[in-house]
Amino acid sequence: MATPNKFSKGDKVIVTRRNGAKVIGTIAGWDYNVCTFEIEYDVDYLKDGKIFTIICVPQTAITLNA
């Protein structure tokens, strides 16, 4: 069974990428992965004055930006 939704749209978060790099952004939305039934998030972040979106970020790679 899927884990409960841990983050809400608009939450400020830090995403840790596979290479260990950290990205500071905002939760833009979420959905269930139909293969694993886990919650995955879309995170908007600012780079070079433009907004980019990382899609399908697993809950385990996200922490709240306090």
mmCIF file of N, CA and C in Angstrom:
data_model
loop_
_atom_site.group_PDB
_atom_site.id
_atom_site.type_symbol
_atom_site.label_atom_id
_atom_site.label_comp_id
_atom_site.label_asym_id
_atom_site.label_seq_id
_atom_site.Cartn_x
_atom_site.Cartn_y
_atom_site.Cartn_z
ATOM 1 N N MET A 1 0.835 -1.181 0.000
ATOM 2 C CA MET A 1 0.000 0.000 0.000
ATOM 3 C C MET A 1 0.881 1.247 0.000
ATOM 4 N N ALA A 2 0.415 2.296 -0.609
ATOM 5 C CA ALA A 2 1.183 3.537 -0.745
ATOM 6 C C ALA A 2 1.344 4.225 0.603
ATOM 7 N N THR A 3 2.453 4.921 0.740
ATOM 8 C CA THR A 3 2.685 5.700 1.940
ATOM 9 C C THR A 3 1.813 6.946 1.902
ATOM 10 N N PRO A 4 1.464 7.504 3.052
ATOM 11 C CA PRO A 4 0.602 8.694 3.048
ATOM 12 C C PRO A 4 1.303 9.895 2.415
ATOM 13 N N ASN A 5 0.502 10.817 1.896
ATOM 14 C CA ASN A 5 1.024 12.018 1.261
ATOM 15 C C ASN A 5 1.712 12.872 2.318
ATOM 16 N N LYS A 6 3.025 13.010 2.218
ATOM 17 C CA LYS A 6 3.834 13.680 3.231
ATOM 18 C C LYS A 6 3.952 15.181 2.997
ATOM 19 N N PHE A 7 3.864 15.620 1.746
ATOM 20 C CA PHE A 7 4.053 17.024 1.398
ATOM 21 C C PHE A 7 2.808 17.555 0.689
ATOM 22 N N SER A 8 2.607 18.867 0.781
ATOM 23 C CA SER A 8 1.466 19.515 0.136
ATOM 24 C C SER A 8 1.967 20.499 -0.914
ATOM 25 N N LYS A 9 1.091 20.810 -1.864
ATOM 26 C CA LYS A 9 1.428 21.776 -2.900
ATOM 27 C C LYS A 9 1.815 23.096 -2.241
ATOM 28 N N GLY A 10 2.948 23.658 -2.681
ATOM 29 C CA GLY A 10 3.425 24.922 -2.135
ATOM 30 C C GLY A 10 4.468 24.771 -1.043
ATOM 31 N N ASP A 11 4.679 23.556 -0.518
ATOM 32 C CA ASP A 11 5.703 23.344 0.512
ATOM 33 C C ASP A 11 7.092 23.619 -0.056
ATOM 34 N N LYS A 12 7.928 24.313 0.711
ATOM 35 C CA LYS A 12 9.324 24.558 0.342
ATOM 36 C C LYS A 12 10.123 23.321 0.732
ATOM 37 N N VAL A 13 10.869 22.756 -0.226
ATOM 38 C CA VAL A 13 11.566 21.496 0.014
ATOM 39 C C VAL A 13 12.984 21.514 -0.540
ATOM 40 N N ILE A 14 13.759 20.511 -0.118
ATOM 41 C CA ILE A 14 15.091 20.262 -0.666
ATOM 42 C C ILE A 14 15.054 18.872 -1.285
ATOM 43 N N VAL A 15 15.428 18.782 -2.558
ATOM 44 C CA VAL A 15 15.478 17.502 -3.270
ATOM 45 C C VAL A 15 16.932 17.069 -3.356
ATOM 46 N N THR A 16 17.203 15.823 -2.968
ATOM 47 C CA THR A 16 18.544 15.268 -3.111
ATOM 48 C C THR A 16 18.549 14.391 -4.346
ATOM 49 N N ARG A 17 19.355 14.774 -5.343
ATOM 50 C CA ARG A 17 19.444 14.016 -6.585
ATOM 51 C C ARG A 17 20.296 12.768 -6.397
ATOM 52 N N ARG A 18 20.272 11.883 -7.365
ATOM 53 C CA ARG A 18 21.042 10.641 -7.292
ATOM 54 C C ARG A 18 22.531 10.886 -7.115
ATOM 55 N N ASN A 19 23.043 11.975 -7.713
ATOM 56 C CA ASN A 19 24.476 12.285 -7.611
ATOM 57 C C ASN A 19 24.820 13.013 -6.314
ATOM 58 N N GLY A 20 23.830 13.224 -5.450
ATOM 59 C CA GLY A 20 24.053 13.882 -4.166
ATOM 60 C C GLY A 20 23.827 15.375 -4.179
ATOM 61 N N ALA A 21 23.653 15.969 -5.363
ATOM 62 C CA ALA A 21 23.398 17.406 -5.463
ATOM 63 C C ALA A 21 22.041 17.735 -4.847
ATOM 64 N N LYS A 22 21.970 18.892 -4.209
ATOM 65 C CA LYS A 22 20.725 19.322 -3.574
ATOM 66 C C LYS A 22 20.104 20.452 -4.385
ATOM 67 N N VAL A 23 18.779 20.404 -4.534
ATOM 68 C CA VAL A 23 18.024 21.425 -5.253
ATOM 69 C C VAL A 23 16.940 21.942 -4.322
ATOM 70 N N ILE A 24 16.859 23.256 -4.166
ATOM 71 C CA ILE A 24 15.819 23.872 -3.338
ATOM 72 C C ILE A 24 14.671 24.274 -4.241
ATOM 73 N N GLY A 25 13.454 23.865 -3.870
ATOM 74 C CA GLY A 25 12.306 24.164 -4.711
ATOM 75 C C GLY A 25 10.995 24.140 -3.948
ATOM 76 N N THR A 26 9.912 24.085 -4.701
ATOM 77 C CA THR A 26 8.565 24.101 -4.161
ATOM 78 C C THR A 26 7.758 22.968 -4.773
ATOM 79 N N ILE A 27 6.970 22.281 -3.945
ATOM 80 C CA ILE A 27 6.117 21.201 -4.447
ATOM 81 C C ILE A 27 5.071 21.799 -5.388
ATOM 82 N N ALA A 28 5.024 21.291 -6.622
ATOM 83 C CA ALA A 28 4.068 21.780 -7.623
ATOM 84 C C ALA A 28 2.864 20.857 -7.739
ATOM 85 N N GLY A 29 3.030 19.604 -7.349
ATOM 86 C CA GLY A 29 1.941 18.637 -7.439
ATOM 87 C C GLY A 29 2.454 17.256 -7.083
ATOM 88 N N TRP A 30 1.557 16.283 -7.109
ATOM 89 C CA TRP A 30 1.949 14.911 -6.813
ATOM 90 C C TRP A 30 1.006 13.944 -7.505
ATOM 91 N N ASP A 31 1.438 12.694 -7.594
ATOM 92 C CA ASP A 31 0.629 11.641 -8.209
ATOM 93 C C ASP A 31 1.165 10.302 -7.719
ATOM 94 N N TYR A 32 0.405 9.239 -7.998
ATOM 95 C CA TYR A 32 0.856 7.894 -7.666
ATOM 96 C C TYR A 32 1.568 7.282 -8.856
ATOM 97 N N ASN A 33 2.665 6.572 -8.608
ATOM 98 C CA ASN A 33 3.326 5.784 -9.630
ATOM 99 C C ASN A 33 2.484 4.529 -9.795
ATOM 100 N N VAL A 34 1.949 4.291 -10.992
ATOM 101 C CA VAL A 34 1.031 3.167 -11.204
ATOM 102 C C VAL A 34 1.728 1.812 -11.149
ATOM 103 N N CYS A 35 3.041 1.793 -11.240
ATOM 104 C CA CYS A 35 3.783 0.531 -11.154
ATOM 105 C C CYS A 35 4.116 0.164 -9.712
ATOM 106 N N THR A 36 4.519 1.161 -8.919
ATOM 107 C CA THR A 36 4.949 0.889 -7.544
ATOM 108 C C THR A 36 3.918 1.321 -6.508
ATOM 109 N N PHE A 37 2.916 2.098 -6.923
ATOM 110 C CA PHE A 37 1.890 2.646 -6.041
ATOM 111 C C PHE A 37 2.471 3.537 -4.950
ATOM 112 N N GLU A 38 3.621 4.124 -5.229
ATOM 113 C CA GLU A 38 4.230 5.078 -4.315
ATOM 114 C C GLU A 38 3.916 6.490 -4.794
ATOM 115 N N ILE A 39 3.896 7.432 -3.855
ATOM 116 C CA ILE A 39 3.640 8.828 -4.198
ATOM 117 C C ILE A 39 4.912 9.452 -4.755
ATOM 118 N N GLU A 40 4.767 10.199 -5.846
ATOM 119 C CA GLU A 40 5.872 10.926 -6.458
ATOM 120 C C GLU A 40 5.448 12.379 -6.640
ATOM 121 N N TYR A 41 6.400 13.273 -6.522
ATOM 122 C CA TYR A 41 6.109 14.704 -6.546
ATOM 123 C C TYR A 41 6.753 15.389 -7.733
ATOM 124 N N ASP A 42 6.167 16.523 -8.117
ATOM 125 C CA ASP A 42 6.754 17.427 -9.097
ATOM 126 C C ASP A 42 7.249 18.635 -8.303
ATOM 127 N N VAL A 43 8.494 19.029 -8.534
ATOM 128 C CA VAL A 43 9.103 20.120 -7.772
ATOM 129 C C VAL A 43 9.577 21.203 -8.735
ATOM 130 N N ASP A 44 9.090 22.432 -8.524
ATOM 131 C CA ASP A 44 9.532 23.591 -9.300
ATOM 132 C C ASP A 44 10.734 24.210 -8.604
ATOM 133 N N TYR A 45 11.738 24.626 -9.405
ATOM 134 C CA TYR A 45 12.899 25.306 -8.840
ATOM 135 C C TYR A 45 13.377 26.377 -9.811
ATOM 136 N N LEU A 46 14.097 27.341 -9.285
ATOM 137 C CA LEU A 46 14.581 28.473 -10.067
ATOM 138 C C LEU A 46 16.042 28.243 -10.431
ATOM 139 N N LYS A 47 16.370 28.410 -11.728
ATOM 140 C CA LYS A 47 17.750 28.277 -12.197
ATOM 141 C C LYS A 47 17.962 29.307 -13.305
ATOM 142 N N ASP A 48 18.961 30.128 -13.133
ATOM 143 C CA ASP A 48 19.299 31.168 -14.109
ATOM 144 C C ASP A 48 18.098 32.053 -14.443
ATOM 145 N N GLY A 49 17.282 32.351 -13.440
ATOM 146 C CA GLY A 49 16.130 33.235 -13.624
ATOM 147 C C GLY A 49 14.934 32.593 -14.286
ATOM 148 N N LYS A 50 14.979 31.280 -14.531
ATOM 149 C CA LYS A 50 13.864 30.568 -15.151
ATOM 150 C C LYS A 50 13.371 29.478 -14.206
ATOM 151 N N ILE A 51 12.085 29.142 -14.317
ATOM 152 C CA ILE A 51 11.506 28.083 -13.489
ATOM 153 C C ILE A 51 11.556 26.768 -14.247
ATOM 154 N N PHE A 52 12.117 25.747 -13.607
ATOM 155 C CA PHE A 52 12.180 24.395 -14.148
ATOM 156 C C PHE A 52 11.408 23.469 -13.220
ATOM 157 N N THR A 53 11.002 22.313 -13.727
ATOM 158 C CA THR A 53 10.270 21.342 -12.932
ATOM 159 C C THR A 53 10.957 19.985 -13.002
ATOM 160 N N ILE A 54 11.191 19.394 -11.824
ATOM 161 C CA ILE A 54 11.669 18.019 -11.739
ATOM 162 C C ILE A 54 10.415 17.175 -11.523
ATOM 163 N N ILE A 55 10.194 16.171 -12.367
ATOM 164 C CA ILE A 55 8.990 15.355 -12.244
ATOM 165 C C ILE A 55 9.318 13.995 -11.638
ATOM 166 N N CYS A 56 8.311 13.389 -11.035
ATOM 167 C CA CYS A 56 8.396 12.020 -10.496
ATOM 168 C C CYS A 56 9.484 11.864 -9.438
ATOM 169 N N VAL A 57 9.581 12.810 -8.524
ATOM 170 C CA VAL A 57 10.564 12.727 -7.446
ATOM 171 C C VAL A 57 9.976 11.868 -6.327
ATOM 172 N N PRO A 58 10.665 10.791 -5.926
ATOM 173 C CA PRO A 58 10.131 9.956 -4.845
ATOM 174 C C PRO A 58 10.171 10.686 -3.509
ATOM 175 N N GLN A 59 9.243 10.326 -2.647
ATOM 176 C CA GLN A 59 9.130 10.949 -1.326
ATOM 177 C C GLN A 59 10.437 10.834 -0.534
ATOM 178 N N THR A 60 11.169 9.747 -0.725
ATOM 179 C CA THR A 60 12.400 9.507 0.026
ATOM 180 C C THR A 60 13.525 10.471 -0.348
ATOM 181 N N ALA A 61 13.421 11.153 -1.472
ATOM 182 C CA ALA A 61 14.458 12.085 -1.912
ATOM 183 C C ALA A 61 14.150 13.526 -1.536
ATOM 184 N N ILE A 62 13.073 13.741 -0.762
ATOM 185 C CA ILE A 62 12.621 15.098 -0.432
ATOM 186 C C ILE A 62 12.614 15.308 1.078
ATOM 187 N N THR A 63 13.094 16.488 1.505
ATOM 188 C CA THR A 63 12.963 16.914 2.908
ATOM 189 C C THR A 63 12.417 18.328 2.911
ATOM 190 N N LEU A 64 11.722 18.690 3.987
ATOM 191 C CA LEU A 64 11.206 20.051 4.119
ATOM 192 C C LEU A 64 12.362 21.021 4.298
ATOM 193 N N ASN A 65 12.253 22.191 3.684
ATOM 194 C CA ASN A 65 13.263 23.240 3.815
ATOM 195 C C ASN A 65 12.834 24.145 4.960
ATOM 196 N N ALA A 66 13.423 23.906 6.124
ATOM 197 C CA ALA A 66 13.014 24.656 7.328
ATOM 198 C C ALA A 66 13.706 25.984 7.447
#
